[in-house]
Each structure stands twice: as structure tokens, then as C-alpha cells.
Amino acid sequence: MPQDYLRSVAYPARFHREQAPTWLGAVAAALGHRAPGGVDSRWCEIGCGQGFGAAILAAANPRMRFTGIDVNPDHIAMARTRAEMAGLDNLQ
């Protein structure tokens, strides 16, 4: 495997419903825990790829703050462009 594998492979744009605040809240409630979320909630995806999922969630939850982290600078550049083009000021 090449040394720069994590930077040389572009991940596909995907949305994982299991990361959505609504999904996480439903699972927490089903397990008898208080659902996370609310106006001042924050969400972070480690390994966000091109930020596709984070952008969808930020658009659907405008009162929350979203952060995406990835080791591939090309992915982050695409994620930033996506957020700017969508006018998502709650996504970093």
C-alpha cells in the first residue's frame, strides 16, 4: 500500500443516516437515554471525506453547529466549496 494512500484515494460522496441527529436521538431514546441535540448542539464527523453528509445535516439542522475533519486536503477543499456554495454558515 502506498505511503500516501489516505491522501491519494478520493472517497465517494455519501450520506450515512446513522450519523443524523434525529437518528441518534431516536436510538438514545429507545435505549432509555436523553436524546442529544437542541439549539446549541454540536456535531463532528472524523473522516468526513468531501463533506457531503455534513453538508446535508447542516442544511437540515440550521440551528446546530457542524464540523468535518479529514486528513485529505483535497477532500476538505471540496467540503469547504460545497458549504460555501450552499450558504451553510453552520458548517466548518
PDB file of N, CA, C and O in Angstrom, residues 16-91:
ATOM      1  N   HIS A  16     -24.672   8.988   5.492  1.00  0.00           N
ATOM      2  CA  HIS A  16     -24.904   7.864   6.405  1.00  0.00           C
ATOM      3  C   HIS A  16     -25.989   8.284   7.396  1.00  0.00           C
ATOM      4  O   HIS A  16     -25.724   9.075   8.304  1.00  0.00           O
ATOM      5  N   ARG A  17     -27.188   7.771   7.232  1.00  0.00           N
ATOM      6  CA  ARG A  17     -28.315   8.190   8.064  1.00  0.00           C
ATOM      7  C   ARG A  17     -28.065   7.948   9.548  1.00  0.00           C
ATOM      8  O   ARG A  17     -28.609   8.650  10.405  1.00  0.00           O
ATOM      9  N   GLU A  18     -27.233   6.976   9.860  1.00  0.00           N
ATOM     10  CA  GLU A  18     -26.957   6.662  11.256  1.00  0.00           C
ATOM     11  C   GLU A  18     -26.205   7.786  11.979  1.00  0.00           C
ATOM     12  O   GLU A  18     -26.105   7.773  13.201  1.00  0.00           O
ATOM     13  N   GLN A  19     -25.679   8.747  11.233  1.00  0.00           N
ATOM     14  CA  GLN A  19     -24.980   9.873  11.845  1.00  0.00           C
ATOM     15  C   GLN A  19     -25.889  11.083  12.057  1.00  0.00           C
ATOM     16  O   GLN A  19     -25.489  12.055  12.671  1.00  0.00           O
ATOM     17  N   ALA A  20     -27.110  11.008  11.568  1.00  0.00           N
ATOM     18  CA  ALA A  20     -28.041  12.132  11.670  1.00  0.00           C
ATOM     19  C   ALA A  20     -28.490  12.345  13.108  1.00  0.00           C
ATOM     20  O   ALA A  20     -28.766  11.379  13.826  1.00  0.00           O
ATOM     21  N   PRO A  21     -28.578  13.597  13.551  1.00  0.00           N
ATOM     22  CA  PRO A  21     -29.024  13.869  14.914  1.00  0.00           C
ATOM     23  C   PRO A  21     -30.380  13.238  15.241  1.00  0.00           C
ATOM     24  O   PRO A  21     -30.569  12.727  16.349  1.00  0.00           O
ATOM     25  N   THR A  22     -31.300  13.228  14.304  1.00  0.00           N
ATOM     26  CA  THR A  22     -32.620  12.625  14.549  1.00  0.00           C
ATOM     27  C   THR A  22     -32.488  11.129  14.797  1.00  0.00           C
ATOM     28  O   THR A  22     -33.115  10.577  15.702  1.00  0.00           O
ATOM     29  N   TRP A  23     -31.682  10.461  13.986  1.00  0.00           N
ATOM     30  CA  TRP A  23     -31.458   9.019  14.154  1.00  0.00           C
ATOM     31  C   TRP A  23     -30.809   8.738  15.506  1.00  0.00           C
ATOM     32  O   TRP A  23     -31.241   7.858  16.252  1.00  0.00           O
ATOM     33  N   LEU A  24     -29.764   9.490  15.821  1.00  0.00           N
ATOM     34  CA  LEU A  24     -29.059   9.292  17.089  1.00  0.00           C
ATOM     35  C   LEU A  24     -29.980   9.546  18.271  1.00  0.00           C
ATOM     36  O   LEU A  24     -29.945   8.823  19.270  1.00  0.00           O
ATOM     37  N   GLY A  25     -30.829  10.563  18.149  1.00  0.00           N
ATOM     38  CA  GLY A  25     -31.790  10.855  19.206  1.00  0.00           C
ATOM     39  C   GLY A  25     -32.788   9.738  19.402  1.00  0.00           C
ATOM     40  O   GLY A  25     -33.131   9.374  20.534  1.00  0.00           O
ATOM     41  N   ALA A  26     -33.270   9.171  18.297  1.00  0.00           N
ATOM     42  CA  ALA A  26     -34.239   8.070  18.382  1.00  0.00           C
ATOM     43  C   ALA A  26     -33.611   6.836  19.029  1.00  0.00           C
ATOM     44  O   ALA A  26     -34.239   6.173  19.857  1.00  0.00           O
ATOM     45  N   VAL A  27     -32.373   6.540  18.668  1.00  0.00           N
ATOM     46  CA  VAL A  27     -31.685   5.389  19.257  1.00  0.00           C
ATOM     47  C   VAL A  27     -31.457   5.623  20.757  1.00  0.00           C
ATOM     48  O   VAL A  27     -31.697   4.732  21.576  1.00  0.00           O
ATOM     49  N   ALA A  28     -31.000   6.818  21.112  1.00  0.00           N
ATOM     50  CA  ALA A  28     -30.774   7.121  22.529  1.00  0.00           C
ATOM     51  C   ALA A  28     -32.076   6.991  23.316  1.00  0.00           C
ATOM     52  O   ALA A  28     -32.101   6.384  24.397  1.00  0.00           O
ATOM     53  N   ALA A  29     -33.179   7.549  22.791  1.00  0.00           N
ATOM     54  CA  ALA A  29     -34.466   7.468  23.471  1.00  0.00           C
ATOM     55  C   ALA A  29     -34.932   6.020  23.597  1.00  0.00           C
ATOM     56  O   ALA A  29     -35.451   5.609  24.645  1.00  0.00           O
ATOM     57  N   ALA A  30     -34.732   5.235  22.558  1.00  0.00           N
ATOM     58  CA  ALA A  30     -35.132   3.825  22.588  1.00  0.00           C
ATOM     59  C   ALA A  30     -34.349   3.045  23.643  1.00  0.00           C
ATOM     60  O   ALA A  30     -34.853   2.065  24.199  1.00  0.00           O
ATOM     61  N   LEU A  31     -33.143   3.490  23.924  1.00  0.00           N
ATOM     62  CA  LEU A  31     -32.310   2.835  24.936  1.00  0.00           C
ATOM     63  C   LEU A  31     -32.496   3.435  26.329  1.00  0.00           C
ATOM     64  O   LEU A  31     -31.781   3.088  27.259  1.00  0.00           O
ATOM     65  N   GLY A  32     -33.445   4.375  26.441  1.00  0.00           N
ATOM     66  CA  GLY A  32     -33.752   4.959  27.743  1.00  0.00           C
ATOM     67  C   GLY A  32     -32.865   6.117  28.148  1.00  0.00           C
ATOM     68  O   GLY A  32     -32.807   6.469  29.321  1.00  0.00           O
ATOM     69  N   HIS A  33     -32.177   6.719  27.191  1.00  0.00           N
ATOM     70  CA  HIS A  33     -31.303   7.864  27.481  1.00  0.00           C
ATOM     71  C   HIS A  33     -31.920   9.144  26.922  1.00  0.00           C
ATOM     72  O   HIS A  33     -32.720   9.112  25.993  1.00  0.00           O
ATOM     73  N   ARG A  34     -31.500  10.263  27.475  1.00  0.00           N
ATOM     74  CA  ARG A  34     -31.943  11.549  26.958  1.00  0.00           C
ATOM     75  C   ARG A  34     -31.346  11.745  25.566  1.00  0.00           C
ATOM     76  O   ARG A  34     -30.150  11.542  25.365  1.00  0.00           O
ATOM     77  N   ALA A  35     -32.166  12.143  24.641  1.00  0.00           N
ATOM     78  CA  ALA A  35     -31.699  12.351  23.268  1.00  0.00           C
ATOM     79  C   ALA A  35     -30.791  13.569  23.204  1.00  0.00           C
ATOM     80  O   ALA A  35     -31.100  14.606  23.777  1.00  0.00           O
ATOM     81  N   PRO A  36     -29.642  13.440  22.529  1.00  0.00           N
ATOM     82  CA  PRO A  36     -28.772  14.609  22.354  1.00  0.00           C
ATOM     83  C   PRO A  36     -29.419  15.570  21.368  1.00  0.00           C
ATOM     84  O   PRO A  36     -30.308  15.204  20.619  1.00  0.00           O
ATOM     85  N   GLY A  37     -28.955  16.764  21.367  1.00  0.00           N
ATOM     86  CA  GLY A  37     -29.465  17.722  20.391  1.00  0.00           C
ATOM     87  C   GLY A  37     -29.964  18.981  21.049  1.00  0.00           C
ATOM     88  O   GLY A  37     -29.829  19.180  22.239  1.00  0.00           O
ATOM     89  N   GLY A  38     -30.532  19.824  20.238  1.00  0.00           N
ATOM     90  CA  GLY A  38     -31.029  21.099  20.707  1.00  0.00           C
ATOM     91  C   GLY A  38     -30.349  22.231  19.976  1.00  0.00           C
ATOM     92  O   GLY A  38     -29.504  22.037  19.104  1.00  0.00           O
ATOM     93  N   VAL A  39     -30.731  23.432  20.344  1.00  0.00           N
ATOM     94  CA  VAL A  39     -30.266  24.628  19.642  1.00  0.00           C
ATOM     95  C   VAL A  39     -28.752  24.796  19.680  1.00  0.00           C
ATOM     96  O   VAL A  39     -28.142  25.147  18.686  1.00  0.00           O
ATOM     97  N   ASP A  40     -28.142  24.550  20.802  1.00  0.00           N
ATOM     98  CA  ASP A  40     -26.695  24.775  20.942  1.00  0.00           C
ATOM     99  C   ASP A  40     -25.870  23.515  20.716  1.00  0.00           C
ATOM    100  O   ASP A  40     -24.709  23.459  21.096  1.00  0.00           O
ATOM    101  N   SER A  41     -26.443  22.517  20.083  1.00  0.00           N
ATOM    102  CA  SER A  41     -25.744  21.252  19.880  1.00  0.00           C
ATOM    103  C   SER A  41     -24.647  21.380  18.838  1.00  0.00           C
ATOM    104  O   SER A  41     -24.728  22.185  17.908  1.00  0.00           O
ATOM    105  N   ARG A  42     -23.642  20.546  19.004  1.00  0.00           N
ATOM    106  CA  ARG A  42     -22.529  20.475  18.060  1.00  0.00           C
ATOM    107  C   ARG A  42     -22.360  19.038  17.610  1.00  0.00           C
ATOM    108  O   ARG A  42     -22.596  18.111  18.371  1.00  0.00           O
ATOM    109  N   TRP A  43     -21.920  18.875  16.376  1.00  0.00           N
ATOM    110  CA  TRP A  43     -21.768  17.561  15.751  1.00  0.00           C
ATOM    111  C   TRP A  43     -20.446  17.564  15.013  1.00  0.00           C
ATOM    112  O   TRP A  43     -20.089  18.559  14.373  1.00  0.00           O
ATOM    113  N   CYS A  44     -19.684  16.483  15.110  1.00  0.00           N
ATOM    114  CA  CYS A  44     -18.387  16.396  14.447  1.00  0.00           C
ATOM    115  C   CYS A  44     -18.251  15.046  13.755  1.00  0.00           C
ATOM    116  O   CYS A  44     -18.555  14.016  14.355  1.00  0.00           O
ATOM    117  N   GLU A  45     -17.807  15.084  12.515  1.00  0.00           N
ATOM    118  CA  GLU A  45     -17.530  13.852  11.782  1.00  0.00           C
ATOM    119  C   GLU A  45     -16.032  13.762  11.523  1.00  0.00           C
ATOM    120  O   GLU A  45     -15.456  14.613  10.840  1.00  0.00           O
ATOM    121  N   ILE A  46     -15.411  12.734  12.061  1.00  0.00           N
ATOM    122  CA  ILE A  46     -13.991  12.490  11.838  1.00  0.00           C
ATOM    123  C   ILE A  46     -13.888  11.578  10.625  1.00  0.00           C
ATOM    124  O   ILE A  46     -14.454  10.488  10.615  1.00  0.00           O
ATOM    125  N   GLY A  47     -13.198  12.045   9.601  1.00  0.00           N
ATOM    126  CA  GLY A  47     -13.147  11.319   8.334  1.00  0.00           C
ATOM    127  C   GLY A  47     -14.340  11.687   7.478  1.00  0.00           C
ATOM    128  O   GLY A  47     -15.035  10.825   6.948  1.00  0.00           O
ATOM    129  N   CYS A  48     -14.581  12.981   7.327  1.00  0.00           N
ATOM    130  CA  CYS A  48     -15.778  13.476   6.630  1.00  0.00           C
ATOM    131  C   CYS A  48     -15.701  13.367   5.115  1.00  0.00           C
ATOM    132  O   CYS A  48     -16.690  13.639   4.434  1.00  0.00           O
ATOM    133  N   GLY A  49     -14.535  12.967   4.593  1.00  0.00           N
ATOM    134  CA  GLY A  49     -14.412  12.892   3.136  1.00  0.00           C
ATOM    135  C   GLY A  49     -14.647  14.255   2.517  1.00  0.00           C
ATOM    136  O   GLY A  49     -14.112  15.252   2.976  1.00  0.00           O
ATOM    137  N   GLN A  50     -15.492  14.321   1.519  1.00  0.00           N
ATOM    138  CA  GLN A  50     -15.762  15.566   0.804  1.00  0.00           C
ATOM    139  C   GLN A  50     -16.853  16.404   1.464  1.00  0.00           C
ATOM    140  O   GLN A  50     -17.300  17.401   0.895  1.00  0.00           O
ATOM    141  N   GLY A  51     -17.291  16.003   2.648  1.00  0.00           N
ATOM    142  CA  GLY A  51     -18.244  16.798   3.412  1.00  0.00           C
ATOM    143  C   GLY A  51     -19.688  16.685   2.964  1.00  0.00           C
ATOM    144  O   GLY A  51     -20.526  17.483   3.368  1.00  0.00           O
ATOM    145  N   PHE A  52     -19.998  15.689   2.161  1.00  0.00           N
ATOM    146  CA  PHE A  52     -21.351  15.548   1.626  1.00  0.00           C
ATOM    147  C   PHE A  52     -22.377  15.343   2.738  1.00  0.00           C
ATOM    148  O   PHE A  52     -23.377  16.067   2.823  1.00  0.00           O
ATOM    149  N   GLY A  53     -22.125  14.370   3.606  1.00  0.00           N
ATOM    150  CA  GLY A  53     -23.051  14.093   4.702  1.00  0.00           C
ATOM    151  C   GLY A  53     -23.165  15.257   5.665  1.00  0.00           C
ATOM    152  O   GLY A  53     -24.260  15.606   6.112  1.00  0.00           O
ATOM    153  N   ALA A  54     -22.037  15.875   5.988  1.00  0.00           N
ATOM    154  CA  ALA A  54     -22.038  17.017   6.897  1.00  0.00           C
ATOM    155  C   ALA A  54     -22.846  18.174   6.311  1.00  0.00           C
ATOM    156  O   ALA A  54     -23.577  18.855   7.027  1.00  0.00           O
ATOM    157  N   ALA A  55     -22.743  18.381   5.007  1.00  0.00           N
ATOM    158  CA  ALA A  55     -23.493  19.457   4.352  1.00  0.00           C
ATOM    159  C   ALA A  55     -24.994  19.191   4.408  1.00  0.00           C
ATOM    160  O   ALA A  55     -25.787  20.101   4.676  1.00  0.00           O
ATOM    161  N   ILE A  56     -25.395  17.961   4.164  1.00  0.00           N
ATOM    162  CA  ILE A  56     -26.817  17.619   4.237  1.00  0.00           C
ATOM    163  C   ILE A  56     -27.347  17.857   5.650  1.00  0.00           C
ATOM    164  O   ILE A  56     -28.404  18.469   5.843  1.00  0.00           O
ATOM    165  N   LEU A  57     -26.608  17.386   6.640  1.00  0.00           N
ATOM    166  CA  LEU A  57     -27.056  17.540   8.020  1.00  0.00           C
ATOM    167  C   LEU A  57     -27.062  19.003   8.451  1.00  0.00           C
ATOM    168  O   LEU A  57     -27.969  19.437   9.170  1.00  0.00           O
ATOM    169  N   ALA A  58     -26.081  19.784   8.019  1.00  0.00           N
ATOM    170  CA  ALA A  58     -26.045  21.206   8.361  1.00  0.00           C
ATOM    171  C   ALA A  58     -27.234  21.935   7.734  1.00  0.00           C
ATOM    172  O   ALA A  58     -27.852  22.796   8.366  1.00  0.00           O
ATOM    173  N   ALA A  59     -27.571  21.576   6.501  1.00  0.00           N
ATOM    174  CA  ALA A  59     -28.716  22.200   5.835  1.00  0.00           C
ATOM    175  C   ALA A  59     -30.030  21.823   6.515  1.00  0.00           C
ATOM    176  O   ALA A  59     -30.935  22.649   6.642  1.00  0.00           O
ATOM    177  N   ALA A  60     -30.129  20.590   6.972  1.00  0.00           N
ATOM    178  CA  ALA A  60     -31.359  20.102   7.600  1.00  0.00           C
ATOM    179  C   ALA A  60     -31.505  20.532   9.059  1.00  0.00           C
ATOM    180  O   ALA A  60     -32.599  20.478   9.610  1.00  0.00           O
ATOM    181  N   ASN A  61     -30.392  20.966   9.663  1.00  0.00           N
ATOM    182  CA  ASN A  61     -30.393  21.350  11.083  1.00  0.00           C
ATOM    183  C   ASN A  61     -29.708  22.707  11.252  1.00  0.00           C
ATOM    184  O   ASN A  61     -28.625  22.804  11.832  1.00  0.00           O
ATOM    185  N   PRO A  62     -30.319  23.778  10.756  1.00  0.00           N
ATOM    186  CA  PRO A  62     -29.648  25.084  10.732  1.00  0.00           C
ATOM    187  C   PRO A  62     -29.333  25.676  12.102  1.00  0.00           C
ATOM    188  O   PRO A  62     -28.499  26.573  12.195  1.00  0.00           O
ATOM    189  N   ARG A  63     -29.949  25.171  13.162  1.00  0.00           N
ATOM    190  CA  ARG A  63     -29.686  25.715  14.493  1.00  0.00           C
ATOM    191  C   ARG A  63     -28.565  24.980  15.217  1.00  0.00           C
ATOM    192  O   ARG A  63     -28.228  25.313  16.347  1.00  0.00           O
ATOM    193  N   MET A  64     -27.975  23.984  14.574  1.00  0.00           N
ATOM    194  CA  MET A  64     -26.846  23.250  15.142  1.00  0.00           C
ATOM    195  C   MET A  64     -25.548  23.678  14.459  1.00  0.00           C
ATOM    196  O   MET A  64     -25.583  24.250  13.374  1.00  0.00           O
ATOM    197  N   ARG A  65     -24.408  23.362  15.081  1.00  0.00           N
ATOM    198  CA  ARG A  65     -23.085  23.629  14.509  1.00  0.00           C
ATOM    199  C   ARG A  65     -22.474  22.297  14.093  1.00  0.00           C
ATOM    200  O   ARG A  65     -22.485  21.338  14.860  1.00  0.00           O
ATOM    201  N   PHE A  66     -21.910  22.236  12.888  1.00  0.00           N
ATOM    202  CA  PHE A  66     -21.321  21.013  12.348  1.00  0.00           C
ATOM    203  C   PHE A  66     -19.860  21.236  11.991  1.00  0.00           C
ATOM    204  O   PHE A  66     -19.497  22.289  11.466  1.00  0.00           O
ATOM    205  N   THR A  67     -19.038  20.231  12.267  1.00  0.00           N
ATOM    206  CA  THR A  67     -17.612  20.277  11.941  1.00  0.00           C
ATOM    207  C   THR A  67     -17.241  18.969  11.253  1.00  0.00           C
ATOM    208  O   THR A  67     -17.633  17.900  11.704  1.00  0.00           O
ATOM    209  N   GLY A  68     -16.494  19.087  10.159  1.00  0.00           N
ATOM    210  CA  GLY A  68     -15.982  17.912   9.458  1.00  0.00           C
ATOM    211  C   GLY A  68     -14.462  17.930   9.478  1.00  0.00           C
ATOM    212  O   GLY A  68     -13.846  18.974   9.273  1.00  0.00           O
ATOM    213  N   ILE A  69     -13.862  16.780   9.736  1.00  0.00           N
ATOM    214  CA  ILE A  69     -12.404  16.655   9.816  1.00  0.00           C
ATOM    215  C   ILE A  69     -11.973  15.532   8.876  1.00  0.00           C
ATOM    216  O   ILE A  69     -12.588  14.464   8.846  1.00  0.00           O
ATOM    217  N   ASP A  70     -10.913  15.775   8.107  1.00  0.00           N
ATOM    218  CA  ASP A  70     -10.378  14.748   7.217  1.00  0.00           C
ATOM    219  C   ASP A  70      -8.893  15.004   6.994  1.00  0.00           C
ATOM    220  O   ASP A  70      -8.459  16.162   7.008  1.00  0.00           O
ATOM    221  N   VAL A  71      -8.105  13.940   6.775  1.00  0.00           N
ATOM    222  CA  VAL A  71      -6.670  14.090   6.547  1.00  0.00           C
ATOM    223  C   VAL A  71      -6.344  14.476   5.108  1.00  0.00           C
ATOM    224  O   VAL A  71      -5.237  14.917   4.828  1.00  0.00           O
ATOM    225  N   ASN A  72      -7.299  14.325   4.210  1.00  0.00           N
ATOM    226  CA  ASN A  72      -7.047  14.612   2.797  1.00  0.00           C
ATOM    227  C   ASN A  72      -7.397  16.073   2.493  1.00  0.00           C
ATOM    228  O   ASN A  72      -8.564  16.462   2.560  1.00  0.00           O
ATOM    229  N   PRO A  73      -6.404  16.903   2.174  1.00  0.00           N
ATOM    230  CA  PRO A  73      -6.678  18.320   1.922  1.00  0.00           C
ATOM    231  C   PRO A  73      -7.594  18.542   0.718  1.00  0.00           C
ATOM    232  O   PRO A  73      -8.339  19.533   0.692  1.00  0.00           O
ATOM    233  N   ASP A  74      -7.571  17.651  -0.251  1.00  0.00           N
ATOM    234  CA  ASP A  74      -8.478  17.784  -1.389  1.00  0.00           C
ATOM    235  C   ASP A  74      -9.930  17.578  -0.955  1.00  0.00           C
ATOM    236  O   ASP A  74     -10.837  18.252  -1.446  1.00  0.00           O
ATOM    237  N   HIS A  75     -10.143  16.647  -0.043  1.00  0.00           N
ATOM    238  CA  HIS A  75     -11.492  16.428   0.489  1.00  0.00           C
ATOM    239  C   HIS A  75     -11.985  17.676   1.222  1.00  0.00           C
ATOM    240  O   HIS A  75     -13.121  18.104   1.021  1.00  0.00           O
ATOM    241  N   ILE A  76     -11.137  18.236   2.050  1.00  0.00           N
ATOM    242  CA  ILE A  76     -11.519  19.428   2.817  1.00  0.00           C
ATOM    243  C   ILE A  76     -11.792  20.601   1.886  1.00  0.00           C
ATOM    244  O   ILE A  76     -12.739  21.356   2.093  1.00  0.00           O
ATOM    245  N   ALA A  77     -10.985  20.758   0.841  1.00  0.00           N
ATOM    246  CA  ALA A  77     -11.217  21.840  -0.120  1.00  0.00           C
ATOM    247  C   ALA A  77     -12.585  21.686  -0.773  1.00  0.00           C
ATOM    248  O   ALA A  77     -13.332  22.666  -0.911  1.00  0.00           O
ATOM    249  N   MET A  78     -12.941  20.463  -1.154  1.00  0.00           N
ATOM    250  CA  MET A  78     -14.248  20.216  -1.751  1.00  0.00           C
ATOM    251  C   MET A  78     -15.363  20.473  -0.742  1.00  0.00           C
ATOM    252  O   MET A  78     -16.395  21.069  -1.074  1.00  0.00           O
ATOM    253  N   ALA A  79     -15.157  20.042   0.493  1.00  0.00           N
ATOM    254  CA  ALA A  79     -16.160  20.255   1.538  1.00  0.00           C
ATOM    255  C   ALA A  79     -16.383  21.744   1.784  1.00  0.00           C
ATOM    256  O   ALA A  79     -17.524  22.192   1.937  1.00  0.00           O
ATOM    257  N   ARG A  80     -15.305  22.519   1.811  1.00  0.00           N
ATOM    258  CA  ARG A  80     -15.436  23.971   2.012  1.00  0.00           C
ATOM    259  C   ARG A  80     -16.181  24.621   0.843  1.00  0.00           C
ATOM    260  O   ARG A  80     -17.053  25.471   1.049  1.00  0.00           O
ATOM    261  N   THR A  81     -15.844  24.211  -0.360  1.00  0.00           N
ATOM    262  CA  THR A  81     -16.534  24.740  -1.542  1.00  0.00           C
ATOM    263  C   THR A  81     -18.014  24.404  -1.480  1.00  0.00           C
ATOM    264  O   THR A  81     -18.872  25.253  -1.743  1.00  0.00           O
ATOM    265  N   ARG A  82     -18.320  23.161  -1.144  1.00  0.00           N
ATOM    266  CA  ARG A  82     -19.715  22.717  -1.043  1.00  0.00           C
ATOM    267  C   ARG A  82     -20.471  23.563  -0.014  1.00  0.00           C
ATOM    268  O   ARG A  82     -21.579  24.029  -0.274  1.00  0.00           O
ATOM    269  N   ALA A  83     -19.887  23.772   1.161  1.00  0.00           N
ATOM    270  CA  ALA A  83     -20.540  24.547   2.216  1.00  0.00           C
ATOM    271  C   ALA A  83     -20.745  26.000   1.789  1.00  0.00           C
ATOM    272  O   ALA A  83     -21.808  26.582   2.027  1.00  0.00           O
ATOM    273  N   GLU A  84     -19.739  26.576   1.149  1.00  0.00           N
ATOM    274  CA  GLU A  84     -19.853  27.966   0.681  1.00  0.00           C
ATOM    275  C   GLU A  84     -20.926  28.110  -0.389  1.00  0.00           C
ATOM    276  O   GLU A  84     -21.744  29.034  -0.338  1.00  0.00           O
ATOM    277  N   MET A  85     -20.943  27.205  -1.342  1.00  0.00           N
ATOM    278  CA  MET A  85     -21.927  27.279  -2.425  1.00  0.00           C
ATOM    279  C   MET A  85     -23.355  27.101  -1.897  1.00  0.00           C
ATOM    280  O   MET A  85     -24.293  27.675  -2.445  1.00  0.00           O
ATOM    281  N   ALA A  86     -23.494  26.332  -0.833  1.00  0.00           N
ATOM    282  CA  ALA A  86     -24.819  26.103  -0.245  1.00  0.00           C
ATOM    283  C   ALA A  86     -25.185  27.174   0.781  1.00  0.00           C
ATOM    284  O   ALA A  86     -26.294  27.172   1.290  1.00  0.00           O
ATOM    285  N   GLY A  87     -24.241  28.056   1.090  1.00  0.00           N
ATOM    286  CA  GLY A  87     -24.503  29.110   2.089  1.00  0.00           C
ATOM    287  C   GLY A  87     -24.658  28.566   3.500  1.00  0.00           C
ATOM    288  O   GLY A  87     -25.417  29.121   4.294  1.00  0.00           O
ATOM    289  N   LEU A  88     -23.919  27.515   3.814  1.00  0.00           N
ATOM    290  CA  LEU A  88     -24.018  26.887   5.130  1.00  0.00           C
ATOM    291  C   LEU A  88     -23.034  27.527   6.097  1.00  0.00           C
ATOM    292  O   LEU A  88     -21.862  27.168   6.150  1.00  0.00           O
ATOM    293  N   ASP A  89     -23.513  28.474   6.891  1.00  0.00           N
ATOM    294  CA  ASP A  89     -22.617  29.126   7.836  1.00  0.00           C
ATOM    295  C   ASP A  89     -22.538  28.374   9.165  1.00  0.00           C
ATOM    296  O   ASP A  89     -21.824  28.773  10.067  1.00  0.00           O
ATOM    297  N   ASN A  90     -23.233  27.241   9.258  1.00  0.00           N
ATOM    298  CA  ASN A  90     -23.155  26.413  10.465  1.00  0.00           C
ATOM    299  C   ASN A  90     -22.296  25.169  10.245  1.00  0.00           C
ATOM    300  O   ASN A  90     -22.336  24.238  11.044  1.00  0.00           O
ATOM    301  N   LEU A  91     -21.514  25.165   9.173  1.00  0.00           N
ATOM    302  CA  LEU A  91     -20.642  24.026   8.856  1.00  0.00           C
ATOM    303  C   LEU A  91     -19.207  24.507   8.676  1.00  0.00           C
ATOM    304  O   LEU A  91     -18.940  25.436   7.921  1.00  0.00           O
TER     305      LEU A  91
END
